[in-house]
Amino acid sequence: MNLSQKISISLTDDPLQVDKVLSLVQSDGAGAVDVFIGTVRNNTQQRTVKRLDFEAYDPMAAKEMEKLAQRACEQWPVEKIAIHHRKGTLYIGDIAVIIAVATPHRQAAFEACKFTIDTLKQTVPIWKKEIFDDGEVWVSAHP
Amino acid sequence: MELNILLFGITKDIVGQQKLRYELPEGATVPDLVAHLKKSYPKLHDLNSVMIAVNNEYGQEDQTLHESDEVALIPPVSGG
């Protein structure tokens, strides 16, 4: 199986669907599927969050997500991997990101999934703004 | 040369627009651009990092910029 058949990347304005992402990593060779779901939380540092606005540099973000999936495939025996990210306006409880990794055994699935979400937060050009009752702030923008 | 620079997130707010036409000396590199922009927009100093993307890839320290490049200013990312 070549790399492009293993990898599913999506950056979309539409709501993310866990079932759909799981079906995309279905593999007869997988004994483990690890899924990370990032959701919108109602508070940050004791301030009430109303919503999040996600902005992406679309072509570069898609490329960086693809590279990230390839790196996971190089480091672990990945059968299938999906990285789906939402953009636009999200409300409390909405899903911002789903990462699903299928591998023959569970240890690799856990490790590859953790690597993927941790690295995504460092390298993929997507920004979120938290909107409070009394203001708004770009996350991680200030020291 | 004149570069077209794409802006996102906090850098869009600092500069006050989504795209910037910016004059730089010929042969300028990625770090030159960061230094010039920080002079023009001192609030960029407040950010943890300001990276430059060239043609959809993170720019390298010694990379020379060209007028035809798609250049973007990348403030600290925060997806996920």
mmCIF file of C-alpha atoms in Angstrom:
data_model
loop_
_atom_site.group_PDB
_atom_site.id
_atom_site.type_symbol
_atom_site.label_atom_id
_atom_site.label_comp_id
_atom_site.label_asym_id
_atom_site.label_seq_id
_atom_site.Cartn_x
_atom_site.Cartn_y
_atom_site.Cartn_z
ATOM 1 C CA MET A 1 0.000 0.000 0.000
ATOM 2 C CA ASN A 2 1.500 3.364 -0.938
ATOM 3 C CA LEU A 3 1.488 6.370 1.390
ATOM 4 C CA SER A 4 -1.364 8.255 -0.247
ATOM 5 C CA GLN A 5 -3.695 5.282 0.336
ATOM 6 C CA LYS A 6 -2.804 5.286 4.024
ATOM 7 C CA ILE A 7 -3.408 8.969 4.677
ATOM 8 C CA SER A 8 -6.622 10.998 4.894
ATOM 9 C CA ILE A 9 -6.292 14.771 5.369
ATOM 10 C CA SER A 10 -9.122 17.250 5.669
ATOM 11 C CA LEU A 11 -9.391 20.927 6.563
ATOM 12 C CA THR A 12 -13.033 21.888 6.406
ATOM 13 C CA ASP A 13 -15.759 24.367 7.376
ATOM 14 C CA ASP A 14 -18.176 21.462 7.869
ATOM 15 C CA PRO A 15 -18.774 19.667 11.212
ATOM 16 C CA LEU A 16 -16.394 16.740 11.763
ATOM 17 C CA GLN A 17 -17.875 13.252 12.058
ATOM 18 C CA VAL A 18 -16.185 10.646 14.237
ATOM 19 C CA ASP A 19 -17.893 7.708 12.439
ATOM 20 C CA LYS A 20 -16.694 8.924 9.079
ATOM 21 C CA VAL A 21 -13.098 9.367 10.263
ATOM 22 C CA LEU A 22 -13.138 5.900 11.871
ATOM 23 C CA SER A 23 -14.362 4.330 8.640
ATOM 24 C CA LEU A 24 -11.474 6.011 6.811
ATOM 25 C CA VAL A 25 -8.880 4.237 8.990
ATOM 26 C CA GLN A 26 -10.552 0.830 8.839
ATOM 27 C CA SER A 27 -7.884 -1.753 8.026
ATOM 28 C CA ASP A 28 -7.865 -5.546 8.199
ATOM 29 C CA GLY A 29 -4.264 -5.410 9.430
ATOM 30 C CA ALA A 30 -5.084 -3.182 12.386
ATOM 31 C CA GLY A 31 -5.344 -4.559 15.893
ATOM 32 C CA ALA A 32 -5.653 -1.085 17.364
ATOM 33 C CA VAL A 33 -7.239 2.222 16.468
ATOM 34 C CA ASP A 34 -6.419 5.227 18.614
ATOM 35 C CA VAL A 35 -8.590 8.318 18.262
ATOM 36 C CA PHE A 36 -7.945 11.797 19.597
ATOM 37 C CA ILE A 37 -10.861 14.226 19.565
ATOM 38 C CA GLY A 38 -10.173 17.865 20.349
ATOM 39 C CA THR A 39 -13.289 19.728 21.515
ATOM 40 C CA VAL A 40 -14.153 23.305 22.392
ATOM 41 C CA ARG A 41 -14.001 23.887 26.163
ATOM 42 C CA ASN A 42 -16.213 26.416 27.978
ATOM 43 C CA ASN A 43 -13.427 28.127 29.939
ATOM 44 C CA THR A 44 -9.795 29.091 29.866
ATOM 45 C CA GLN A 45 -7.922 30.411 32.928
ATOM 46 C CA GLN A 46 -11.222 31.033 34.730
ATOM 47 C CA ARG A 47 -12.711 33.069 31.887
ATOM 48 C CA THR A 48 -15.904 31.874 30.256
ATOM 49 C CA VAL A 49 -15.410 31.061 26.590
ATOM 50 C CA LYS A 50 -18.366 31.727 24.263
ATOM 51 C CA ARG A 51 -16.902 30.391 21.036
ATOM 52 C CA LEU A 52 -13.681 29.845 19.081
ATOM 53 C CA ASP A 53 -12.834 31.189 15.650
ATOM 54 C CA PHE A 54 -10.344 29.068 13.695
ATOM 55 C CA GLU A 55 -8.379 30.565 10.851
ATOM 56 C CA ALA A 56 -6.052 28.582 8.605
ATOM 57 C CA TYR A 57 -3.483 29.262 5.898
ATOM 58 C CA ASP A 58 -5.260 26.624 3.878
ATOM 59 C CA PRO A 59 -2.737 25.387 1.281
ATOM 60 C CA MET A 60 0.173 25.381 3.737
ATOM 61 C CA ALA A 61 -1.896 23.828 6.540
ATOM 62 C CA ALA A 62 -2.970 20.983 4.258
ATOM 63 C CA LYS A 63 0.663 20.425 3.227
ATOM 64 C CA GLU A 64 1.885 20.440 6.836
ATOM 65 C CA MET A 65 -0.860 17.992 7.875
ATOM 66 C CA GLU A 66 0.181 15.688 5.017
ATOM 67 C CA LYS A 67 3.861 15.897 6.080
ATOM 68 C CA LEU A 68 2.876 15.150 9.646
ATOM 69 C CA ALA A 69 0.961 12.037 8.614
ATOM 70 C CA GLN A 70 3.951 10.917 6.533
ATOM 71 C CA ARG A 71 6.276 11.370 9.523
ATOM 72 C CA ALA A 72 3.963 9.232 11.678
ATOM 73 C CA CYS A 73 3.994 6.558 8.957
ATOM 74 C CA GLU A 74 7.815 6.627 8.887
ATOM 75 C CA GLN A 75 8.156 6.272 12.659
ATOM 76 C CA TRP A 76 5.440 3.688 13.411
ATOM 77 C CA PRO A 77 3.893 0.773 11.501
ATOM 78 C CA VAL A 78 0.798 2.765 10.554
ATOM 79 C CA GLU A 79 -1.898 0.955 8.569
ATOM 80 C CA LYS A 80 -4.040 4.081 8.135
ATOM 81 C CA ILE A 81 -4.044 7.588 9.572
ATOM 82 C CA ALA A 82 -6.568 10.419 9.353
ATOM 83 C CA ILE A 83 -6.077 14.045 10.393
ATOM 84 C CA HIS A 84 -9.235 16.111 10.053
ATOM 85 C CA HIS A 85 -9.374 19.725 11.250
ATOM 86 C CA ARG A 86 -12.247 22.154 11.391
ATOM 87 C CA LYS A 87 -12.079 25.877 10.683
ATOM 88 C CA GLY A 88 -14.504 28.763 11.054
ATOM 89 C CA THR A 89 -16.651 29.425 14.123
ATOM 90 C CA LEU A 90 -17.032 26.636 16.704
ATOM 91 C CA TYR A 91 -19.153 26.570 19.857
ATOM 92 C CA ILE A 92 -18.772 24.750 23.178
ATOM 93 C CA GLY A 93 -18.635 20.979 22.664
ATOM 94 C CA ASP A 94 -17.964 21.197 18.923
ATOM 95 C CA ILE A 95 -15.151 19.052 17.556
ATOM 96 C CA ALA A 96 -12.131 21.044 16.332
ATOM 97 C CA VAL A 97 -9.860 18.148 15.360
ATOM 98 C CA ILE A 98 -9.973 14.369 15.000
ATOM 99 C CA ILE A 99 -6.857 12.239 14.654
ATOM 100 C CA ALA A 100 -7.292 8.522 14.124
ATOM 101 C CA VAL A 101 -4.410 6.077 13.777
ATOM 102 C CA ALA A 102 -4.681 2.368 12.988
ATOM 103 C CA THR A 103 -1.698 0.105 13.671
ATOM 104 C CA PRO A 104 -1.183 -3.655 14.188
ATOM 105 C CA HIS A 105 -0.668 -3.249 17.983
ATOM 106 C CA ARG A 106 -1.893 -0.710 20.532
ATOM 107 C CA GLN A 107 1.401 0.787 21.727
ATOM 108 C CA ALA A 108 2.236 2.206 18.306
ATOM 109 C CA ALA A 109 -1.297 3.554 17.896
ATOM 110 C CA PHE A 110 -1.094 5.455 21.204
ATOM 111 C CA GLU A 111 2.371 6.819 20.423
ATOM 112 C CA ALA A 112 1.655 7.826 16.832
ATOM 113 C CA CYS A 113 -1.604 9.523 17.833
ATOM 114 C CA LYS A 114 0.085 11.517 20.616
ATOM 115 C CA PHE A 115 2.945 12.508 18.325
ATOM 116 C CA THR A 116 0.500 13.668 15.682
ATOM 117 C CA ILE A 117 -1.638 15.945 17.863
ATOM 118 C CA ASP A 118 1.383 17.339 19.762
ATOM 119 C CA THR A 119 3.246 18.136 16.543
ATOM 120 C CA LEU A 120 0.140 19.517 14.831
ATOM 121 C CA LYS A 121 -0.053 22.141 17.566
ATOM 122 C CA GLN A 122 3.537 23.195 16.811
ATOM 123 C CA THR A 123 3.752 23.125 13.037
ATOM 124 C CA VAL A 124 0.381 23.376 11.297
ATOM 125 C CA PRO A 125 -0.575 26.988 10.476
ATOM 126 C CA ILE A 126 -4.002 27.119 12.078
ATOM 127 C CA TRP A 127 -4.868 29.780 14.632
ATOM 128 C CA LYS A 128 -7.681 29.998 17.144
ATOM 129 C CA LYS A 129 -9.197 33.022 18.744
ATOM 130 C CA GLU A 130 -11.077 32.649 22.018
ATOM 131 C CA ILE A 131 -14.135 34.854 22.298
ATOM 132 C CA PHE A 132 -15.205 35.743 25.856
ATOM 133 C CA ASP A 133 -18.150 37.764 27.146
ATOM 134 C CA ASP A 134 -15.835 40.739 27.528
ATOM 135 C CA GLY A 135 -13.213 40.444 24.817
ATOM 136 C CA GLU A 136 -11.235 38.109 22.608
ATOM 137 C CA VAL A 137 -7.668 36.841 22.286
ATOM 138 C CA TRP A 138 -5.599 34.887 19.777
ATOM 139 C CA VAL A 139 -4.398 31.785 21.637
ATOM 140 C CA SER A 140 -0.608 31.555 22.214
ATOM 141 C CA ALA A 141 -0.103 34.906 20.583
ATOM 142 C CA HIS A 142 1.525 36.457 23.639
ATOM 143 C CA PRO A 143 4.218 35.143 26.011
ATOM 144 C CA MET B 1 11.732 44.402 -4.766
ATOM 145 C CA GLU B 2 8.124 44.404 -3.666
ATOM 146 C CA LEU B 3 6.759 41.396 -1.832
ATOM 147 C CA ASN B 4 3.141 40.460 -1.286
ATOM 148 C CA ILE B 5 2.834 39.173 2.268
ATOM 149 C CA LEU B 6 -0.152 37.204 3.577
ATOM 150 C CA LEU B 7 -1.159 37.818 7.170
ATOM 151 C CA PHE B 8 -3.008 35.619 9.642
ATOM 152 C CA GLY B 9 -4.291 35.684 13.220
ATOM 153 C CA ILE B 10 -2.655 38.223 15.482
ATOM 154 C CA THR B 11 -0.319 39.536 12.763
ATOM 155 C CA LYS B 12 -3.364 40.429 10.668
ATOM 156 C CA ASP B 13 -4.639 42.489 13.627
ATOM 157 C CA ILE B 14 -1.237 44.123 14.218
ATOM 158 C CA VAL B 15 -0.800 45.169 10.600
ATOM 159 C CA GLY B 16 -4.487 45.931 10.155
ATOM 160 C CA GLN B 17 -4.949 44.112 6.859
ATOM 161 C CA GLN B 18 -4.908 40.610 5.329
ATOM 162 C CA LYS B 19 -2.275 41.341 2.683
ATOM 163 C CA LEU B 20 0.668 43.667 2.732
ATOM 164 C CA ARG B 21 2.751 44.999 -0.154
ATOM 165 C CA TYR B 22 6.216 45.459 1.294
ATOM 166 C CA GLU B 23 9.394 46.928 -0.159
ATOM 167 C CA LEU B 24 12.656 45.060 0.566
ATOM 168 C CA PRO B 25 16.186 45.331 -0.878
ATOM 169 C CA GLU B 26 17.054 42.812 -3.632
ATOM 170 C CA GLY B 27 18.685 39.687 -2.196
ATOM 171 C CA ALA B 28 16.953 40.022 1.176
ATOM 172 C CA THR B 29 16.670 36.814 3.172
ATOM 173 C CA VAL B 30 13.995 35.383 5.477
ATOM 174 C CA PRO B 31 15.599 36.844 8.664
ATOM 175 C CA ASP B 32 16.001 40.227 6.883
ATOM 176 C CA LEU B 33 12.263 40.304 6.265
ATOM 177 C CA VAL B 34 11.477 39.505 9.908
ATOM 178 C CA ALA B 35 13.836 42.270 11.075
ATOM 179 C CA HIS B 36 12.334 44.848 8.674
ATOM 180 C CA LEU B 37 8.770 43.958 9.635
ATOM 181 C CA LYS B 38 9.551 44.200 13.351
ATOM 182 C CA LYS B 39 10.880 47.715 12.733
ATOM 183 C CA SER B 40 7.779 48.695 10.781
ATOM 184 C CA TYR B 41 5.399 47.021 13.248
ATOM 185 C CA PRO B 42 7.019 47.049 16.731
ATOM 186 C CA LYS B 43 4.097 45.075 18.221
ATOM 187 C CA LEU B 44 5.494 42.003 16.433
ATOM 188 C CA HIS B 45 8.205 42.006 19.133
ATOM 189 C CA ASP B 46 5.533 40.967 21.675
ATOM 190 C CA LEU B 47 4.941 37.607 19.950
ATOM 191 C CA ASN B 48 6.620 34.361 21.047
ATOM 192 C CA SER B 49 7.764 33.789 17.507
ATOM 193 C CA VAL B 50 7.266 35.170 14.029
ATOM 194 C CA MET B 51 8.028 32.723 11.246
ATOM 195 C CA ILE B 52 8.047 33.269 7.508
ATOM 196 C CA ALA B 53 6.546 30.818 5.053
ATOM 197 C CA VAL B 54 7.804 30.864 1.478
ATOM 198 C CA ASN B 55 5.650 29.112 -1.131
ATOM 199 C CA ASN B 56 3.766 27.161 1.558
ATOM 200 C CA GLU B 57 6.868 25.896 3.362
ATOM 201 C CA TYR B 58 8.580 27.232 6.473
ATOM 202 C CA GLY B 59 11.386 29.524 5.282
ATOM 203 C CA GLN B 60 15.017 28.694 6.109
ATOM 204 C CA GLU B 61 17.464 31.015 7.880
ATOM 205 C CA ASP B 62 19.618 31.609 4.781
ATOM 206 C CA GLN B 63 16.803 31.560 2.228
ATOM 207 C CA THR B 64 16.753 34.427 -0.270
ATOM 208 C CA LEU B 65 13.382 35.920 -1.133
ATOM 209 C CA HIS B 66 12.148 36.665 -4.641
ATOM 210 C CA GLU B 67 9.355 38.908 -5.854
ATOM 211 C CA SER B 68 7.488 35.943 -7.318
ATOM 212 C CA ASP B 69 7.406 34.046 -3.989
ATOM 213 C CA GLU B 70 4.202 33.593 -2.006
ATOM 214 C CA VAL B 71 5.286 34.906 1.372
ATOM 215 C CA ALA B 72 3.277 34.609 4.605
ATOM 216 C CA LEU B 73 3.869 35.784 8.135
ATOM 217 C CA ILE B 74 3.267 32.940 10.602
ATOM 218 C CA PRO B 75 2.546 33.895 14.222
ATOM 219 C CA PRO B 76 2.607 31.117 16.871
ATOM 220 C CA VAL B 77 0.189 28.420 15.709
ATOM 221 C CA SER B 78 -2.632 27.208 17.944
ATOM 222 C CA GLY B 79 -4.754 24.662 16.100
ATOM 223 C CA GLY B 80 -6.098 21.448 17.551
#
